[in-house]
Amino acid sequence: MRADGVFSGGGIKGLAFAGALEAAAEAGYDEWVQVAGTSAGAITAMALAVGYDAQGLRHQLDAFDFSKIADYGTPVVGRAENLLLRRGLTHGKVLHDWIKQLLAAAPRPATRFGELGGRLRVVGTDLAHARMVVFPEDVSLYLDDAGKPLVPDEFPIADAVRISAGYPYFFPPLTLRDAATGKEGVLVDGGVCSAFPIFLFDVPDPKHPTWGFRLFEGPGPVQHDISGVDWPIEMLSAVLETSINALDTLEMKQWGNRTIAIPTGEVPTLKFDLTDQQKEYLYNSGLDTAKQFFAQNPTGENSYRAVPATA
């Protein structure tokens, strides 16, 4: 069966998406027509767009050493240096390079959006211009070095996904020159604007369902640790998690009927040195939650109150 898929933000907890996609495949959804995502969800959506299946995605996630993503450079001094010079604790290069490697090793390798035939949309945030940026279409809001509007089909997929996954203050923002102001945009994690953009593919006459895959802190009580030398990052993380969870509570009233809400327990968003036990927990949480969801035979009714013809 065919479906569109939308994946939420969630940092390292995005490992749970591999399990959820395995359950979706078992339910018969083996062709993803359009995919979109924010942050970790952008990486998952990108992987599907270039041909990875659930097992292929899990293999890539298991094979990569995520502890390398926290590329601080020189301990302590390096972090302060990065904040002053790069506006983020890390260099962000390892994350960017890994995204490029995923694209290069894919069953259907691609580097630019035009190669994907409109299958992928990625959400970012431009803090300097106070707006959500949806790649690739919003690329035309920015200029190239010659002062001409950027062309959506020619924009690098890896750059858009790196922007969407660029957690503020942890990863440095990327910049693009705004066409209207002539000033640099400060482009960071899409979760600041829309952590779960399930609305992107809604139309009055859907031909197939859109299934949303959403990560949330639960079940059970939540406690954010805000202390130590990295307290500004921890506080920002808590601010974003709190606002996202509050917004999701409202959005689930509208979109809960087509959303696989995956609990991620006590796994922190930016804990990149996960144990094998934590990885297995996230995978199984996604797998079990999605199995329960599809066992209920959801209709896929969208925000237009329309039920897809081939749900």
PDB file of C-alpha atoms in Angstrom:
ATOM      1  CA  MET A   1       0.000   0.000   0.000  1.00  0.00           C
ATOM      2  CA  ARG A   2       1.005   3.611  -0.554  1.00  0.00           C
ATOM      3  CA  ALA A   3       1.176   6.402   2.034  1.00  0.00           C
ATOM      4  CA  ASP A   4       2.792   9.728   2.841  1.00  0.00           C
ATOM      5  CA  GLY A   5       4.877   9.902   6.001  1.00  0.00           C
ATOM      6  CA  VAL A   6       5.697  12.768   8.353  1.00  0.00           C
ATOM      7  CA  PHE A   7       8.287  12.433  11.122  1.00  0.00           C
ATOM      8  CA  SER A   8       8.719  14.628  14.182  1.00  0.00           C
ATOM      9  CA  GLY A   9      11.825  16.022  15.780  1.00  0.00           C
ATOM     10  CA  GLY A  10      13.467  14.313  18.724  1.00  0.00           C
ATOM     11  CA  GLY A  11      17.245  14.275  18.393  1.00  0.00           C
ATOM     12  CA  ILE A  12      18.910  10.938  19.011  1.00  0.00           C
ATOM     13  CA  LYS A  13      15.517   9.469  19.923  1.00  0.00           C
ATOM     14  CA  GLY A  14      14.799   9.269  16.191  1.00  0.00           C
ATOM     15  CA  LEU A  15      16.209   5.736  16.394  1.00  0.00           C
ATOM     16  CA  ALA A  16      12.648   4.736  17.314  1.00  0.00           C
ATOM     17  CA  PHE A  17      11.468   5.547  13.780  1.00  0.00           C
ATOM     18  CA  ALA A  18      13.231   2.473  12.391  1.00  0.00           C
ATOM     19  CA  GLY A  19      11.086   0.221  14.572  1.00  0.00           C
ATOM     20  CA  ALA A  20       7.898   2.089  13.671  1.00  0.00           C
ATOM     21  CA  LEU A  21       8.676   1.810   9.955  1.00  0.00           C
ATOM     22  CA  GLU A  22       9.213  -1.930  10.324  1.00  0.00           C
ATOM     23  CA  ALA A  23       5.711  -2.228  11.814  1.00  0.00           C
ATOM     24  CA  ALA A  24       4.299  -0.058   9.005  1.00  0.00           C
ATOM     25  CA  ALA A  25       5.861  -2.404   6.444  1.00  0.00           C
ATOM     26  CA  GLU A  26       4.327  -5.391   8.226  1.00  0.00           C
ATOM     27  CA  ALA A  27       0.965  -3.609   7.978  1.00  0.00           C
ATOM     28  CA  GLY A  28       1.420  -3.365   4.213  1.00  0.00           C
ATOM     29  CA  TYR A  29       2.768   0.168   3.792  1.00  0.00           C
ATOM     30  CA  ASP A  30       5.796  -0.471   1.611  1.00  0.00           C
ATOM     31  CA  GLU A  31       5.696   2.577  -0.689  1.00  0.00           C
ATOM     32  CA  TRP A  32       6.188   6.073   0.723  1.00  0.00           C
ATOM     33  CA  VAL A  33       4.985   8.553  -1.897  1.00  0.00           C
ATOM     34  CA  GLN A  34       5.908  11.810  -0.145  1.00  0.00           C
ATOM     35  CA  VAL A  35       7.842  12.191   3.086  1.00  0.00           C
ATOM     36  CA  ALA A  36       8.597  15.125   5.347  1.00  0.00           C
ATOM     37  CA  GLY A  37      10.200  15.747   8.675  1.00  0.00           C
ATOM     38  CA  THR A  38      11.805  17.997  11.221  1.00  0.00           C
ATOM     39  CA  SER A  39      15.211  17.477  12.829  1.00  0.00           C
ATOM     40  CA  ALA A  40      15.683  13.727  13.446  1.00  0.00           C
ATOM     41  CA  GLY A  41      12.506  13.265  11.446  1.00  0.00           C
ATOM     42  CA  ALA A  42      14.114  15.088   8.510  1.00  0.00           C
ATOM     43  CA  ILE A  43      16.938  12.537   8.501  1.00  0.00           C
ATOM     44  CA  THR A  44      14.415   9.676   8.522  1.00  0.00           C
ATOM     45  CA  ALA A  45      12.310  11.241   5.758  1.00  0.00           C
ATOM     46  CA  MET A  46      15.444  11.832   3.677  1.00  0.00           C
ATOM     47  CA  ALA A  47      16.459   8.199   4.102  1.00  0.00           C
ATOM     48  CA  LEU A  48      13.089   6.984   2.832  1.00  0.00           C
ATOM     49  CA  ALA A  49      13.196   9.410  -0.105  1.00  0.00           C
ATOM     50  CA  VAL A  50      16.490   7.938  -1.332  1.00  0.00           C
ATOM     51  CA  GLY A  51      15.398   4.330  -1.014  1.00  0.00           C
ATOM     52  CA  TYR A  52      16.255   3.048   2.443  1.00  0.00           C
ATOM     53  CA  ASP A  53      13.684   0.688   3.969  1.00  0.00           C
ATOM     54  CA  ALA A  54      13.201   0.064   7.690  1.00  0.00           C
ATOM     55  CA  GLN A  55      15.976  -2.515   7.917  1.00  0.00           C
ATOM     56  CA  GLY A  56      18.359  -0.431   5.825  1.00  0.00           C
ATOM     57  CA  LEU A  57      17.741   2.575   8.062  1.00  0.00           C
ATOM     58  CA  ARG A  58      18.276   0.519  11.202  1.00  0.00           C
ATOM     59  CA  HIS A  59      21.549  -0.844   9.817  1.00  0.00           C
ATOM     60  CA  GLN A  60      22.833   2.670   9.131  1.00  0.00           C
ATOM     61  CA  LEU A  61      21.818   3.888  12.579  1.00  0.00           C
ATOM     62  CA  ASP A  62      23.399   0.899  14.321  1.00  0.00           C
ATOM     63  CA  ALA A  63      26.617   1.196  12.324  1.00  0.00           C
ATOM     64  CA  PHE A  64      27.271   4.861  13.069  1.00  0.00           C
ATOM     65  CA  ASP A  65      29.047   6.001  16.238  1.00  0.00           C
ATOM     66  CA  PHE A  66      26.746   8.846  17.324  1.00  0.00           C
ATOM     67  CA  SER A  67      29.136   9.953  20.067  1.00  0.00           C
ATOM     68  CA  LYS A  68      31.254  11.509  17.282  1.00  0.00           C
ATOM     69  CA  ILE A  69      28.455  13.972  16.460  1.00  0.00           C
ATOM     70  CA  ALA A  70      29.365  15.979  19.567  1.00  0.00           C
ATOM     71  CA  ASP A  71      32.500  17.332  17.832  1.00  0.00           C
ATOM     72  CA  TYR A  72      33.517  19.912  20.441  1.00  0.00           C
ATOM     73  CA  GLY A  73      37.186  20.001  19.516  1.00  0.00           C
ATOM     74  CA  THR A  74      39.404  20.861  22.486  1.00  0.00           C
ATOM     75  CA  PRO A  75      37.597  19.944  25.753  1.00  0.00           C
ATOM     76  CA  VAL A  76      36.019  22.869  27.677  1.00  0.00           C
ATOM     77  CA  VAL A  77      38.085  25.538  25.894  1.00  0.00           C
ATOM     78  CA  GLY A  78      36.802  24.198  22.583  1.00  0.00           C
ATOM     79  CA  ARG A  79      33.178  24.613  23.634  1.00  0.00           C
ATOM     80  CA  ALA A  80      33.649  28.239  24.655  1.00  0.00           C
ATOM     81  CA  GLU A  81      35.579  28.886  21.465  1.00  0.00           C
ATOM     82  CA  ASN A  82      32.829  27.307  19.380  1.00  0.00           C
ATOM     83  CA  LEU A  83      30.127  29.392  21.042  1.00  0.00           C
ATOM     84  CA  LEU A  84      32.029  32.599  20.347  1.00  0.00           C
ATOM     85  CA  LEU A  85      33.132  31.822  16.793  1.00  0.00           C
ATOM     86  CA  ARG A  86      30.484  29.387  15.516  1.00  0.00           C
ATOM     87  CA  ARG A  87      27.433  30.165  17.692  1.00  0.00           C
ATOM     88  CA  GLY A  88      27.179  26.552  18.808  1.00  0.00           C
ATOM     89  CA  LEU A  89      28.949  24.208  21.257  1.00  0.00           C
ATOM     90  CA  THR A  90      30.094  21.891  18.468  1.00  0.00           C
ATOM     91  CA  HIS A  91      31.531  22.261  14.977  1.00  0.00           C
ATOM     92  CA  GLY A  92      28.549  20.488  13.400  1.00  0.00           C
ATOM     93  CA  LYS A  93      30.789  19.004  10.702  1.00  0.00           C
ATOM     94  CA  VAL A  94      30.436  15.349  11.720  1.00  0.00           C
ATOM     95  CA  LEU A  95      26.635  15.570  11.534  1.00  0.00           C
ATOM     96  CA  HIS A  96      26.801  17.256   8.115  1.00  0.00           C
ATOM     97  CA  ASP A  97      29.276  14.682   6.784  1.00  0.00           C
ATOM     98  CA  TRP A  98      27.182  11.761   8.075  1.00  0.00           C
ATOM     99  CA  ILE A  99      24.089  13.085   6.299  1.00  0.00           C
ATOM    100  CA  LYS A 100      26.110  13.294   3.076  1.00  0.00           C
ATOM    101  CA  GLN A 101      27.337   9.725   3.596  1.00  0.00           C
ATOM    102  CA  LEU A 102      23.758   8.484   4.053  1.00  0.00           C
ATOM    103  CA  LEU A 103      22.835  10.077   0.731  1.00  0.00           C
ATOM    104  CA  ALA A 104      25.874   8.672  -1.070  1.00  0.00           C
ATOM    105  CA  ALA A 105      25.363   5.112   0.229  1.00  0.00           C
ATOM    106  CA  ALA A 106      21.609   5.076  -0.448  1.00  0.00           C
ATOM    107  CA  PRO A 107      19.874   2.606  -2.787  1.00  0.00           C
ATOM    108  CA  ARG A 108      18.982   5.655  -4.925  1.00  0.00           C
ATOM    109  CA  PRO A 109      21.819   8.144  -4.267  1.00  0.00           C
ATOM    110  CA  ALA A 110      20.985  11.831  -4.625  1.00  0.00           C
ATOM    111  CA  THR A 111      22.557  15.156  -3.751  1.00  0.00           C
ATOM    112  CA  ARG A 112      19.997  17.791  -4.846  1.00  0.00           C
ATOM    113  CA  PHE A 113      16.255  18.091  -4.370  1.00  0.00           C
ATOM    114  CA  GLY A 114      15.536  17.996  -8.099  1.00  0.00           C
ATOM    115  CA  GLU A 115      16.697  14.369  -8.167  1.00  0.00           C
ATOM    116  CA  LEU A 116      13.905  13.340  -5.782  1.00  0.00           C
ATOM    117  CA  GLY A 117      10.925  14.314  -7.953  1.00  0.00           C
ATOM    118  CA  GLY A 118       9.234  16.313  -5.194  1.00  0.00           C
ATOM    119  CA  ARG A 119       9.133  13.429  -2.720  1.00  0.00           C
ATOM    120  CA  LEU A 120      10.896  15.186   0.193  1.00  0.00           C
ATOM    121  CA  ARG A 121      10.109  18.260   2.286  1.00  0.00           C
ATOM    122  CA  VAL A 122      12.229  19.366   5.229  1.00  0.00           C
ATOM    123  CA  VAL A 123      11.363  21.968   7.877  1.00  0.00           C
ATOM    124  CA  GLY A 124      13.852  24.510   9.205  1.00  0.00           C
ATOM    125  CA  THR A 125      13.717  27.814  11.099  1.00  0.00           C
ATOM    126  CA  ASP A 126      15.201  31.190  10.165  1.00  0.00           C
ATOM    127  CA  LEU A 127      15.684  32.978  13.488  1.00  0.00           C
ATOM    128  CA  ALA A 128      16.927  36.192  11.885  1.00  0.00           C
ATOM    129  CA  HIS A 129      13.728  36.565   9.854  1.00  0.00           C
ATOM    130  CA  ALA A 130      11.334  34.939  12.357  1.00  0.00           C
ATOM    131  CA  ARG A 131       9.872  32.343  10.016  1.00  0.00           C
ATOM    132  CA  MET A 132       9.490  28.668   9.255  1.00  0.00           C
ATOM    133  CA  VAL A 133      11.384  27.584   6.147  1.00  0.00           C
ATOM    134  CA  VAL A 134      10.149  24.558   4.206  1.00  0.00           C
ATOM    135  CA  PHE A 135      12.757  23.086   1.897  1.00  0.00           C
ATOM    136  CA  PRO A 136      12.995  22.999  -1.023  1.00  0.00           C
ATOM    137  CA  GLU A 137      10.275  25.525  -2.007  1.00  0.00           C
ATOM    138  CA  ASP A 138      11.301  28.313   0.380  1.00  0.00           C
ATOM    139  CA  VAL A 139      14.876  28.267  -0.931  1.00  0.00           C
ATOM    140  CA  SER A 140      13.781  30.911  -3.435  1.00  0.00           C
ATOM    141  CA  LEU A 141      13.559  33.398  -0.538  1.00  0.00           C
ATOM    142  CA  TYR A 142      17.368  33.456  -0.490  1.00  0.00           C
ATOM    143  CA  LEU A 143      20.126  34.563  -2.874  1.00  0.00           C
ATOM    144  CA  ASP A 144      23.246  32.919  -4.237  1.00  0.00           C
ATOM    145  CA  ASP A 145      26.676  34.570  -4.364  1.00  0.00           C
ATOM    146  CA  ALA A 146      25.753  36.298  -7.627  1.00  0.00           C
ATOM    147  CA  GLY A 147      22.636  37.858  -6.071  1.00  0.00           C
ATOM    148  CA  LYS A 148      20.180  35.603  -7.914  1.00  0.00           C
ATOM    149  CA  PRO A 149      17.383  33.675  -6.151  1.00  0.00           C
ATOM    150  CA  LEU A 150      18.379  30.139  -5.213  1.00  0.00           C
ATOM    151  CA  VAL A 151      16.702  27.417  -7.271  1.00  0.00           C
ATOM    152  CA  PRO A 152      14.797  24.858  -5.141  1.00  0.00           C
ATOM    153  CA  ASP A 153      15.632  21.863  -7.359  1.00  0.00           C
ATOM    154  CA  GLU A 154      19.339  22.698  -7.234  1.00  0.00           C
ATOM    155  CA  PHE A 155      19.605  23.105  -3.466  1.00  0.00           C
ATOM    156  CA  PRO A 156      21.719  20.435  -1.670  1.00  0.00           C
ATOM    157  CA  ILE A 157      19.606  17.950   0.283  1.00  0.00           C
ATOM    158  CA  ALA A 158      22.332  17.562   2.915  1.00  0.00           C
ATOM    159  CA  ASP A 159      22.355  21.297   3.671  1.00  0.00           C
ATOM    160  CA  ALA A 160      18.584  21.383   4.213  1.00  0.00           C
ATOM    161  CA  VAL A 161      18.619  18.323   6.470  1.00  0.00           C
ATOM    162  CA  ARG A 162      21.610  19.670   8.413  1.00  0.00           C
ATOM    163  CA  ILE A 163      19.681  22.915   8.982  1.00  0.00           C
ATOM    164  CA  SER A 164      16.592  21.017  10.152  1.00  0.00           C
ATOM    165  CA  ALA A 165      18.675  18.929  12.568  1.00  0.00           C
ATOM    166  CA  GLY A 166      20.703  21.918  13.825  1.00  0.00           C
ATOM    167  CA  TYR A 167      19.665  22.060  17.476  1.00  0.00           C
ATOM    168  CA  PRO A 168      20.191  25.715  18.567  1.00  0.00           C
ATOM    169  CA  TYR A 169      23.325  26.449  20.603  1.00  0.00           C
ATOM    170  CA  PHE A 170      24.470  22.833  20.240  1.00  0.00           C
ATOM    171  CA  PHE A 171      25.071  22.857  16.488  1.00  0.00           C
ATOM    172  CA  PRO A 172      26.121  26.069  14.702  1.00  0.00           C
ATOM    173  CA  PRO A 173      23.437  27.627  12.499  1.00  0.00           C
ATOM    174  CA  LEU A 174      23.891  27.695   8.738  1.00  0.00           C
ATOM    175  CA  THR A 175      23.413  30.950   6.847  1.00  0.00           C
ATOM    176  CA  LEU A 176      21.702  32.002   3.616  1.00  0.00           C
ATOM    177  CA  ARG A 177      21.335  35.586   2.386  1.00  0.00           C
ATOM    178  CA  ASP A 178      17.727  36.769   2.461  1.00  0.00           C
ATOM    179  CA  ALA A 179      16.441  38.258  -0.806  1.00  0.00           C
ATOM    180  CA  ALA A 180      14.238  40.896   0.836  1.00  0.00           C
ATOM    181  CA  THR A 181      16.596  42.239   3.506  1.00  0.00           C
ATOM    182  CA  GLY A 182      19.974  41.376   2.016  1.00  0.00           C
ATOM    183  CA  LYS A 183      20.982  40.102   5.469  1.00  0.00           C
ATOM    184  CA  GLU A 184      22.094  36.638   6.471  1.00  0.00           C
ATOM    185  CA  GLY A 185      19.428  34.281   7.695  1.00  0.00           C
ATOM    186  CA  VAL A 186      20.266  32.258  10.800  1.00  0.00           C
ATOM    187  CA  LEU A 187      18.966  28.784   9.991  1.00  0.00           C
ATOM    188  CA  VAL A 188      18.451  26.247  12.763  1.00  0.00           C
ATOM    189  CA  ASP A 189      16.351  23.263  13.858  1.00  0.00           C
ATOM    190  CA  GLY A 190      12.833  23.189  12.401  1.00  0.00           C
ATOM    191  CA  GLY A 191      11.488  22.101  15.771  1.00  0.00           C
ATOM    192  CA  VAL A 192      11.582  25.732  16.893  1.00  0.00           C
ATOM    193  CA  CYS A 193       8.650  26.397  14.516  1.00  0.00           C
ATOM    194  CA  SER A 194       7.057  23.036  13.766  1.00  0.00           C
ATOM    195  CA  ALA A 195       8.301  19.846  15.365  1.00  0.00           C
ATOM    196  CA  PHE A 196       5.552  17.728  13.785  1.00  0.00           C
ATOM    197  CA  PRO A 197       4.477  19.160  10.396  1.00  0.00           C
ATOM    198  CA  ILE A 198       1.840  16.556   9.590  1.00  0.00           C
ATOM    199  CA  PHE A 199      -0.274  19.177   7.807  1.00  0.00           C
ATOM    200  CA  LEU A 200       2.170  19.478   4.891  1.00  0.00           C
ATOM    201  CA  PHE A 201       0.492  16.910   2.647  1.00  0.00           C
ATOM    202  CA  ASP A 202      -3.152  17.530   3.504  1.00  0.00           C
ATOM    203  CA  VAL A 203      -5.448  18.017   0.489  1.00  0.00           C
ATOM    204  CA  PRO A 204      -9.263  17.954   0.147  1.00  0.00           C
ATOM    205  CA  ASP A 205      -9.181  14.776  -1.989  1.00  0.00           C
ATOM    206  CA  PRO A 206      -6.387  12.500  -0.672  1.00  0.00           C
ATOM    207  CA  LYS A 207      -5.500   9.433  -2.735  1.00  0.00           C
ATOM    208  CA  HIS A 208      -3.723   7.731   0.156  1.00  0.00           C
ATOM    209  CA  PRO A 209      -3.268   8.349   3.887  1.00  0.00           C
ATOM    210  CA  THR A 210      -0.660  10.454   5.636  1.00  0.00           C
ATOM    211  CA  TRP A 211       0.728   8.678   8.687  1.00  0.00           C
ATOM    212  CA  GLY A 212       2.484  10.764  11.310  1.00  0.00           C
ATOM    213  CA  PHE A 213       5.318   9.407  13.463  1.00  0.00           C
ATOM    214  CA  ARG A 214       5.718  11.487  16.609  1.00  0.00           C
ATOM    215  CA  LEU A 215       8.194  11.109  19.478  1.00  0.00           C
ATOM    216  CA  PHE A 216       7.227  12.251  22.960  1.00  0.00           C
ATOM    217  CA  GLU A 217       8.644  12.081  26.475  1.00  0.00           C
ATOM    218  CA  GLY A 218       6.680   9.420  28.221  1.00  0.00           C
ATOM    219  CA  PRO A 219       5.096   7.518  29.657  1.00  0.00           C
ATOM    220  CA  GLY A 220       5.585   8.558  33.246  1.00  0.00           C
ATOM    221  CA  PRO A 221       6.864  11.739  34.936  1.00  0.00           C
ATOM    222  CA  VAL A 222       9.450  13.901  33.167  1.00  0.00           C
ATOM    223  CA  GLN A 223      12.444  15.502  34.887  1.00  0.00           C
ATOM    224  CA  HIS A 224      14.874  17.743  32.962  1.00  0.00           C
ATOM    225  CA  ASP A 225      18.293  18.124  34.586  1.00  0.00           C
ATOM    226  CA  ILE A 226      19.370  21.771  34.279  1.00  0.00           C
ATOM    227  CA  SER A 227      22.767  22.041  35.964  1.00  0.00           C
ATOM    228  CA  GLY A 228      26.501  21.915  35.366  1.00  0.00           C
ATOM    229  CA  VAL A 229      28.658  23.694  32.820  1.00  0.00           C
ATOM    230  CA  ASP A 230      26.204  23.076  29.961  1.00  0.00           C
ATOM    231  CA  TRP A 231      23.182  24.481  31.818  1.00  0.00           C
ATOM    232  CA  PRO A 232      22.332  27.035  29.050  1.00  0.00           C
ATOM    233  CA  ILE A 233      21.999  24.212  26.524  1.00  0.00           C
ATOM    234  CA  GLU A 234      20.070  22.077  28.987  1.00  0.00           C
ATOM    235  CA  MET A 235      17.714  24.957  29.753  1.00  0.00           C
ATOM    236  CA  LEU A 236      17.126  25.626  26.053  1.00  0.00           C
ATOM    237  CA  SER A 237      16.494  21.932  25.510  1.00  0.00           C
ATOM    238  CA  ALA A 238      13.960  21.956  28.344  1.00  0.00           C
ATOM    239  CA  VAL A 239      12.270  25.072  26.913  1.00  0.00           C
ATOM    240  CA  LEU A 240      11.926  23.467  23.477  1.00  0.00           C
ATOM    241  CA  GLU A 241      10.806  20.093  24.825  1.00  0.00           C
ATOM    242  CA  THR A 242       8.207  21.742  27.068  1.00  0.00           C
ATOM    243  CA  SER A 243       6.791  23.966  24.323  1.00  0.00           C
ATOM    244  CA  ILE A 244       6.748  21.112  21.810  1.00  0.00           C
ATOM    245  CA  ASN A 245       5.014  18.744  24.225  1.00  0.00           C
ATOM    246  CA  ALA A 246       2.420  21.401  25.134  1.00  0.00           C
ATOM    247  CA  LEU A 247       1.708  22.105  21.464  1.00  0.00           C
ATOM    248  CA  ASP A 248       1.577  18.400  20.648  1.00  0.00           C
ATOM    249  CA  THR A 249      -1.057  17.895  23.347  1.00  0.00           C
ATOM    250  CA  LEU A 250      -3.323  20.303  21.460  1.00  0.00           C
ATOM    251  CA  GLU A 251      -2.416  19.008  18.009  1.00  0.00           C
ATOM    252  CA  MET A 252      -3.059  15.389  18.948  1.00  0.00           C
ATOM    253  CA  LYS A 253      -6.718  16.249  19.481  1.00  0.00           C
ATOM    254  CA  GLN A 254      -6.887  16.981  15.752  1.00  0.00           C
ATOM    255  CA  TRP A 255      -4.288  14.592  14.366  1.00  0.00           C
ATOM    256  CA  GLY A 256      -4.242  11.749  16.866  1.00  0.00           C
ATOM    257  CA  ASN A 257      -6.296   9.489  14.605  1.00  0.00           C
ATOM    258  CA  ARG A 258      -3.394   9.224  12.115  1.00  0.00           C
ATOM    259  CA  THR A 259      -0.408   9.631  14.429  1.00  0.00           C
ATOM    260  CA  ILE A 260       1.830   6.923  15.851  1.00  0.00           C
ATOM    261  CA  ALA A 261       2.833   8.550  19.167  1.00  0.00           C
ATOM    262  CA  ILE A 262       6.034   6.819  20.299  1.00  0.00           C
ATOM    263  CA  PRO A 263       7.102   7.128  23.955  1.00  0.00           C
ATOM    264  CA  THR A 264      10.844   7.602  24.393  1.00  0.00           C
ATOM    265  CA  GLY A 265      11.079   7.375  28.178  1.00  0.00           C
ATOM    266  CA  GLU A 266      14.031   9.009  29.879  1.00  0.00           C
ATOM    267  CA  VAL A 267      16.346   9.069  26.848  1.00  0.00           C
ATOM    268  CA  PRO A 268      17.631  12.680  26.503  1.00  0.00           C
ATOM    269  CA  THR A 269      17.378  14.419  23.135  1.00  0.00           C
ATOM    270  CA  LEU A 270      21.105  15.201  22.939  1.00  0.00           C
ATOM    271  CA  LYS A 271      22.531  12.041  24.532  1.00  0.00           C
ATOM    272  CA  PHE A 272      24.560  10.749  21.608  1.00  0.00           C
ATOM    273  CA  ASP A 273      26.455   8.010  23.485  1.00  0.00           C
ATOM    274  CA  LEU A 274      23.488   5.676  23.859  1.00  0.00           C
ATOM    275  CA  THR A 275      23.962   2.219  25.311  1.00  0.00           C
ATOM    276  CA  ASP A 276      22.905  -0.853  23.334  1.00  0.00           C
ATOM    277  CA  GLN A 277      20.058  -1.267  25.825  1.00  0.00           C
ATOM    278  CA  GLN A 278      18.775   2.267  25.146  1.00  0.00           C
ATOM    279  CA  LYS A 279      18.985   1.716  21.379  1.00  0.00           C
ATOM    280  CA  GLU A 280      16.995  -1.492  21.691  1.00  0.00           C
ATOM    281  CA  TYR A 281      14.416   0.224  23.888  1.00  0.00           C
ATOM    282  CA  LEU A 282      13.858   2.990  21.323  1.00  0.00           C
ATOM    283  CA  TYR A 283      13.571   0.541  18.422  1.00  0.00           C
ATOM    284  CA  ASN A 284      11.119  -1.691  20.290  1.00  0.00           C
ATOM    285  CA  SER A 285       9.082   1.311  21.465  1.00  0.00           C
ATOM    286  CA  GLY A 286       8.620   2.373  17.857  1.00  0.00           C
ATOM    287  CA  LEU A 287       7.883  -1.175  16.702  1.00  0.00           C
ATOM    288  CA  ASP A 288       5.334  -1.981  19.414  1.00  0.00           C
ATOM    289  CA  THR A 289       3.545   1.385  19.277  1.00  0.00           C
ATOM    290  CA  ALA A 290       3.169   1.248  15.500  1.00  0.00           C
ATOM    291  CA  LYS A 291       1.937  -2.347  15.587  1.00  0.00           C
ATOM    292  CA  GLN A 292      -0.789  -1.348  18.035  1.00  0.00           C
ATOM    293  CA  PHE A 293      -1.702   1.648  15.891  1.00  0.00           C
ATOM    294  CA  PHE A 294      -2.113  -0.248  12.626  1.00  0.00           C
ATOM    295  CA  ALA A 295      -3.937  -3.115  14.359  1.00  0.00           C
ATOM    296  CA  GLN A 296      -6.802  -0.648  14.960  1.00  0.00           C
ATOM    297  CA  ASN A 297      -7.290  -0.200  11.176  1.00  0.00           C
ATOM    298  CA  PRO A 298      -7.060   3.627  11.213  1.00  0.00           C
ATOM    299  CA  THR A 299      -8.944   5.438   8.444  1.00  0.00           C
ATOM    300  CA  GLY A 300      -6.395   8.189   7.840  1.00  0.00           C
ATOM    301  CA  GLU A 301      -8.990  10.973   7.966  1.00  0.00           C
ATOM    302  CA  ASN A 302      -7.124  14.266   7.482  1.00  0.00           C
ATOM    303  CA  SER A 303      -7.673  17.875   8.570  1.00  0.00           C
ATOM    304  CA  TYR A 304     -10.210  18.353   5.758  1.00  0.00           C
ATOM    305  CA  ARG A 305     -12.240  15.480   7.298  1.00  0.00           C
ATOM    306  CA  ALA A 306     -11.473  13.554   4.136  1.00  0.00           C
ATOM    307  CA  VAL A 307     -10.800   9.805   4.205  1.00  0.00           C
ATOM    308  CA  PRO A 308      -8.278   8.576   1.604  1.00  0.00           C
ATOM    309  CA  ALA A 309      -9.642   6.406  -1.177  1.00  0.00           C
ATOM    310  CA  THR A 310      -7.087   3.680  -0.459  1.00  0.00           C
ATOM    311  CA  ALA A 311      -6.551   3.872   3.302  1.00  0.00           C
TER     312      ALA A 311
END
